[in-house]
Amino acid sequence: MKTKEKFLSFNLGVRDTAVISLQHITEVLQVSLPEICSVPEMPSSVLSIYNWRDEMLWLIDLEAMLGYPPISQRPNLLSRMMGIVLENKGKYLGLLVRELIDIEWLDTKQMKPAISELFYPQISPCLQGYFINDLEEIIFSLDATTIIQAPMWWIHN
């Protein structure tokens, strides 16, 4: 049984790194902030609706959703961000992150279980587990399906 899988790695907050399995990623796109139109009366982690392939795509501030300071509160707000388009059963969701790192092969047998006491309360439900890299750093493995199926997006959709 093959246990190596391709993951997209990206920064979370100032020091953390996270990965999402490529099997749930449809596209990666550059999003410039002027193209984002905000939506009133939405949770703070919901940044906007974005015109993607002539469809309306919800754009989520992944860091705000997971308990980090919102991207919009950063002093050095970037004019361009990276959008990771996730897909599950015909539903799409865009996650905004500051920068992508790489595509990595990771051995899923090396993934440690997510123990909720170790992590922020907001991040725990979205974790599949975590990896420890060669530098002894934790890499969060996010569960794309859980993120897409979070009730807060579909109440307003």
C-alpha positions as protocol buffer text, in pm:
chain_id: "A"
residue {
  index: 1
  type: MET
  ca { x: 0 y: 0 z: 0 }
}
residue {
  index: 2
  type: LYS
  ca { x: 140 y: 338 z: -98 }
}
residue {
  index: 3
  type: THR
  ca { x: 159 y: 581 z: 189 }
}
residue {
  index: 4
  type: LYS
  ca { x: 343 y: 871 z: 25 }
}
residue {
  index: 5
  type: GLU
  ca { x: 113 y: 1150 z: -83 }
}
residue {
  index: 6
  type: LYS
  ca { x: 165 y: 1492 z: -242 }
}
residue {
  index: 7
  type: PHE
  ca { x: 84 y: 1791 z: -24 }
}
residue {
  index: 8
  type: LEU
  ca { x: 91 y: 2165 z: -86 }
}
residue {
  index: 9
  type: SER
  ca { x: 277 y: 2345 z: 193 }
}
residue {
  index: 10
  type: PHE
  ca { x: 220 y: 2708 z: 292 }
}
residue {
  index: 11
  type: ASN
  ca { x: 276 y: 2949 z: 582 }
}
residue {
  index: 12
  type: LEU
  ca { x: 27 y: 2995 z: 864 }
}
residue {
  index: 13
  type: GLY
  ca { x: 81 y: 3293 z: 1091 }
}
residue {
  index: 14
  type: VAL
  ca { x: 437 y: 3408 z: 1148 }
}
residue {
  index: 15
  type: ARG
  ca { x: 610 y: 3078 z: 1226 }
}
residue {
  index: 16
  type: ASP
  ca { x: 380 y: 2788 z: 1142 }
}
residue {
  index: 17
  type: THR
  ca { x: 362 y: 2569 z: 834 }
}
residue {
  index: 18
  type: ALA
  ca { x: 62 y: 2373 z: 712 }
}
residue {
  index: 19
  type: VAL
  ca { x: -7 y: 2126 z: 433 }
}
residue {
  index: 20
  type: ILE
  ca { x: -319 y: 2019 z: 244 }
}
residue {
  index: 21
  type: SER
  ca { x: -332 y: 1705 z: 32 }
}
residue {
  index: 22
  type: LEU
  ca { x: -321 y: 1784 z: -340 }
}
residue {
  index: 23
  type: GLN
  ca { x: -610 y: 1545 z: -401 }
}
residue {
  index: 24
  type: HIS
  ca { x: -853 y: 1816 z: -279 }
}
residue {
  index: 25
  type: ILE
  ca { x: -687 y: 2113 z: -453 }
}
residue {
  index: 26
  type: THR
  ca { x: -838 y: 2213 z: -787 }
}
residue {
  index: 27
  type: GLU
  ca { x: -630 y: 2521 z: -856 }
}
residue {
  index: 28
  type: VAL
  ca { x: -390 y: 2770 z: -703 }
}
residue {
  index: 29
  type: LEU
  ca { x: -434 y: 3130 z: -808 }
}
residue {
  index: 30
  type: GLN
  ca { x: -295 y: 3470 z: -735 }
}
residue {
  index: 31
  type: VAL
  ca { x: -559 y: 3705 z: -595 }
}
residue {
  index: 32
  type: SER
  ca { x: -504 y: 4079 z: -592 }
}
residue {
  index: 33
  type: LEU
  ca { x: -681 y: 4259 z: -310 }
}
residue {
  index: 34
  type: PRO
  ca { x: -865 y: 4511 z: -536 }
}
residue {
  index: 35
  type: GLU
  ca { x: -1044 y: 4212 z: -700 }
}
residue {
  index: 36
  type: ILE
  ca { x: -1196 y: 4108 z: -368 }
}
residue {
  index: 37
  type: CYS
  ca { x: -1546 y: 4235 z: -289 }
}
residue {
  index: 38
  type: SER
  ca { x: -1634 y: 4198 z: 76 }
}
residue {
  index: 39
  type: VAL
  ca { x: -1965 y: 4063 z: 198 }
}
residue {
  index: 40
  type: PRO
  ca { x: -2141 y: 4228 z: 494 }
}
residue {
  index: 41
  type: GLU
  ca { x: -2278 y: 4031 z: 790 }
}
residue {
  index: 42
  type: MET
  ca { x: -2047 y: 3735 z: 744 }
}
residue {
  index: 43
  type: PRO
  ca { x: -1805 y: 3574 z: 993 }
}
residue {
  index: 44
  type: SER
  ca { x: -1475 y: 3767 z: 1003 }
}
residue {
  index: 45
  type: SER
  ca { x: -1289 y: 3478 z: 840 }
}
residue {
  index: 46
  type: VAL
  ca { x: -1508 y: 3507 z: 528 }
}
residue {
  index: 47
  type: LEU
  ca { x: -1329 y: 3773 z: 326 }
}
residue {
  index: 48
  type: SER
  ca { x: -1534 y: 3792 z: 11 }
}
residue {
  index: 49
  type: ILE
  ca { x: -1684 y: 3646 z: -298 }
}
residue {
  index: 50
  type: TYR
  ca { x: -1447 y: 3615 z: -594 }
}
residue {
  index: 51
  type: ASN
  ca { x: -1525 y: 3570 z: -962 }
}
residue {
  index: 52
  type: TRP
  ca { x: -1358 y: 3238 z: -1047 }
}
residue {
  index: 53
  type: ARG
  ca { x: -1422 y: 3068 z: -1382 }
}
residue {
  index: 54
  type: ASP
  ca { x: -1743 y: 3273 z: -1408 }
}
residue {
  index: 55
  type: GLU
  ca { x: -1864 y: 3133 z: -1077 }
}
residue {
  index: 56
  type: MET
  ca { x: -1883 y: 3295 z: -738 }
}
residue {
  index: 57
  type: LEU
  ca { x: -1619 y: 3148 z: -508 }
}
residue {
  index: 58
  type: TRP
  ca { x: -1618 y: 3217 z: -133 }
}
residue {
  index: 59
  type: LEU
  ca { x: -1274 y: 3335 z: -21 }
}
residue {
  index: 60
  type: ILE
  ca { x: -1180 y: 3249 z: 335 }
}
residue {
  index: 61
  type: ASP
  ca { x: -903 y: 3402 z: 546 }
}
residue {
  index: 62
  type: LEU
  ca { x: -765 y: 3066 z: 653 }
}
residue {
  index: 63
  type: GLU
  ca { x: -553 y: 3217 z: 930 }
}
residue {
  index: 64
  type: ALA
  ca { x: -853 y: 3396 z: 1088 }
}
residue {
  index: 65
  type: MET
  ca { x: -1059 y: 3077 z: 1061 }
}
residue {
  index: 66
  type: LEU
  ca { x: -789 y: 2881 z: 1247 }
}
residue {
  index: 67
  type: GLY
  ca { x: -745 y: 3132 z: 1531 }
}
residue {
  index: 68
  type: TYR
  ca { x: -454 y: 3340 z: 1401 }
}
residue {
  index: 69
  type: PRO
  ca { x: -475 y: 3720 z: 1365 }
}
residue {
  index: 70
  type: PRO
  ca { x: -674 y: 3806 z: 1049 }
}
residue {
  index: 71
  type: ILE
  ca { x: -471 y: 3880 z: 737 }
}
residue {
  index: 72
  type: SER
  ca { x: -644 y: 4219 z: 706 }
}
residue {
  index: 73
  type: GLN
  ca { x: -502 y: 4331 z: 1043 }
}
residue {
  index: 74
  type: ARG
  ca { x: -141 y: 4288 z: 933 }
}
residue {
  index: 75
  type: PRO
  ca { x: 65 y: 4606 z: 909 }
}
residue {
  index: 76
  type: ASN
  ca { x: 236 y: 4485 z: 590 }
}
residue {
  index: 77
  type: LEU
  ca { x: -80 y: 4384 z: 404 }
}
residue {
  index: 78
  type: LEU
  ca { x: 20 y: 4227 z: 75 }
}
residue {
  index: 79
  type: SER
  ca { x: -145 y: 4352 z: -243 }
}
residue {
  index: 80
  type: ARG
  ca { x: -144 y: 3995 z: -375 }
}
residue {
  index: 81
  type: MET
  ca { x: -226 y: 3677 z: -190 }
}
residue {
  index: 82
  type: MET
  ca { x: -242 y: 3315 z: -294 }
}
residue {
  index: 83
  type: GLY
  ca { x: -576 y: 3141 z: -322 }
}
residue {
  index: 84
  type: ILE
  ca { x: -600 y: 2765 z: -282 }
}
residue {
  index: 85
  type: VAL
  ca { x: -922 y: 2637 z: -441 }
}
residue {
  index: 86
  type: LEU
  ca { x: -1049 y: 2326 z: -263 }
}
residue {
  index: 87
  type: GLU
  ca { x: -1310 y: 2091 z: -404 }
}
residue {
  index: 88
  type: ASN
  ca { x: -1519 y: 1823 z: -239 }
}
residue {
  index: 89
  type: LYS
  ca { x: -1828 y: 1663 z: -398 }
}
residue {
  index: 90
  type: GLY
  ca { x: -1881 y: 1956 z: -634 }
}
residue {
  index: 91
  type: LYS
  ca { x: -1845 y: 2223 z: -364 }
}
residue {
  index: 92
  type: TYR
  ca { x: -1561 y: 2474 z: -401 }
}
residue {
  index: 93
  type: LEU
  ca { x: -1402 y: 2702 z: -144 }
}
residue {
  index: 94
  type: GLY
  ca { x: -1107 y: 2940 z: -177 }
}
residue {
  index: 95
  type: LEU
  ca { x: -854 y: 2967 z: 106 }
}
residue {
  index: 96
  type: LEU
  ca { x: -642 y: 3281 z: 110 }
}
residue {
  index: 97
  type: VAL
  ca { x: -287 y: 3239 z: 235 }
}
residue {
  index: 98
  type: ARG
  ca { x: 8 y: 3476 z: 228 }
}
residue {
  index: 99
  type: GLU
  ca { x: 251 y: 3251 z: 46 }
}
residue {
  index: 100
  type: LEU
  ca { x: 295 y: 2899 z: -76 }
}
residue {
  index: 101
  type: ILE
  ca { x: 611 y: 2708 z: 7 }
}
residue {
  index: 102
  type: ASP
  ca { x: 629 y: 2394 z: -207 }
}
residue {
  index: 103
  type: ILE
  ca { x: 472 y: 2069 z: -315 }
}
residue {
  index: 104
  type: GLU
  ca { x: 604 y: 1793 z: -91 }
}
residue {
  index: 105
  type: TRP
  ca { x: 583 y: 1415 z: -81 }
}
residue {
  index: 106
  type: LEU
  ca { x: 496 y: 1316 z: 276 }
}
residue {
  index: 107
  type: ASP
  ca { x: 454 y: 969 z: 418 }
}
residue {
  index: 108
  type: THR
  ca { x: 105 y: 954 z: 570 }
}
residue {
  index: 109
  type: LYS
  ca { x: 227 y: 677 z: 804 }
}
residue {
  index: 110
  type: GLN
  ca { x: 450 y: 944 z: 966 }
}
residue {
  index: 111
  type: MET
  ca { x: 148 y: 1163 z: 1045 }
}
residue {
  index: 112
  type: LYS
  ca { x: 82 y: 1194 z: 1417 }
}
residue {
  index: 113
  type: PRO
  ca { x: -275 y: 1215 z: 1547 }
}
residue {
  index: 114
  type: ALA
  ca { x: -409 y: 1561 z: 1630 }
}
residue {
  index: 115
  type: ILE
  ca { x: -454 y: 1584 z: 2006 }
}
residue {
  index: 116
  type: SER
  ca { x: -685 y: 1879 z: 2070 }
}
residue {
  index: 117
  type: GLU
  ca { x: -505 y: 1989 z: 2389 }
}
residue {
  index: 118
  type: LEU
  ca { x: -191 y: 2066 z: 2186 }
}
residue {
  index: 119
  type: PHE
  ca { x: -350 y: 2313 z: 1944 }
}
residue {
  index: 120
  type: TYR
  ca { x: -568 y: 2626 z: 1932 }
}
residue {
  index: 121
  type: PRO
  ca { x: -935 y: 2535 z: 1979 }
}
residue {
  index: 122
  type: GLN
  ca { x: -1019 y: 2673 z: 1631 }
}
residue {
  index: 123
  type: ILE
  ca { x: -755 y: 2467 z: 1451 }
}
residue {
  index: 124
  type: SER
  ca { x: -826 y: 2130 z: 1615 }
}
residue {
  index: 125
  type: PRO
  ca { x: -1144 y: 2040 z: 1418 }
}
residue {
  index: 126
  type: CYS
  ca { x: -964 y: 2117 z: 1089 }
}
residue {
  index: 127
  type: LEU
  ca { x: -658 y: 1901 z: 1160 }
}
residue {
  index: 128
  type: GLN
  ca { x: -606 y: 1557 z: 1015 }
}
residue {
  index: 129
  type: GLY
  ca { x: -287 y: 1531 z: 1217 }
}
residue {
  index: 130
  type: TYR
  ca { x: 63 y: 1671 z: 1204 }
}
residue {
  index: 131
  type: PHE
  ca { x: 409 y: 1588 z: 1077 }
}
residue {
  index: 132
  type: ILE
  ca { x: 747 y: 1662 z: 1236 }
}
residue {
  index: 133
  type: ASN
  ca { x: 1003 y: 1775 z: 977 }
}
residue {
  index: 134
  type: ASP
  ca { x: 1382 y: 1732 z: 978 }
}
residue {
  index: 135
  type: LEU
  ca { x: 1422 y: 2055 z: 1177 }
}
residue {
  index: 136
  type: GLU
  ca { x: 1189 y: 1921 z: 1451 }
}
residue {
  index: 137
  type: GLU
  ca { x: 917 y: 2168 z: 1349 }
}
residue {
  index: 138
  type: ILE
  ca { x: 548 y: 2081 z: 1350 }
}
residue {
  index: 139
  type: ILE
  ca { x: 369 y: 2087 z: 1015 }
}
residue {
  index: 140
  type: PHE
  ca { x: -10 y: 2096 z: 1047 }
}
residue {
  index: 141
  type: SER
  ca { x: -195 y: 1865 z: 809 }
}
residue {
  index: 142
  type: LEU
  ca { x: -530 y: 2032 z: 740 }
}
residue {
  index: 143
  type: ASP
  ca { x: -840 y: 1835 z: 648 }
}
residue {
  index: 144
  type: ALA
  ca { x: -978 y: 1993 z: 329 }
}
residue {
  index: 145
  type: THR
  ca { x: -1310 y: 1808 z: 355 }
}
residue {
  index: 146
  type: THR
  ca { x: -1377 y: 1940 z: 707 }
}
residue {
  index: 147
  type: ILE
  ca { x: -1289 y: 2295 z: 600 }
}
residue {
  index: 148
  type: ILE
  ca { x: -1520 y: 2280 z: 296 }
}
residue {
  index: 149
  type: GLN
  ca { x: -1804 y: 2128 z: 496 }
}
residue {
  index: 150
  type: ALA
  ca { x: -1785 y: 2380 z: 783 }
}
residue {
  index: 151
  type: PRO
  ca { x: -2145 y: 2489 z: 845 }
}
residue {
  index: 152
  type: MET
  ca { x: -2060 y: 2861 z: 846 }
}
residue {
  index: 153
  type: TRP
  ca { x: -2007 y: 2874 z: 465 }
}
residue {
  index: 154
  type: TRP
  ca { x: -2322 y: 2692 z: 365 }
}
residue {
  index: 155
  type: ILE
  ca { x: -2563 y: 2876 z: 594 }
}
residue {
  index: 156
  type: HIS
  ca { x: -2501 y: 3182 z: 376 }
}
residue {
  index: 157
  type: ASN
  ca { x: -2478 y: 3006 z: 40 }
}
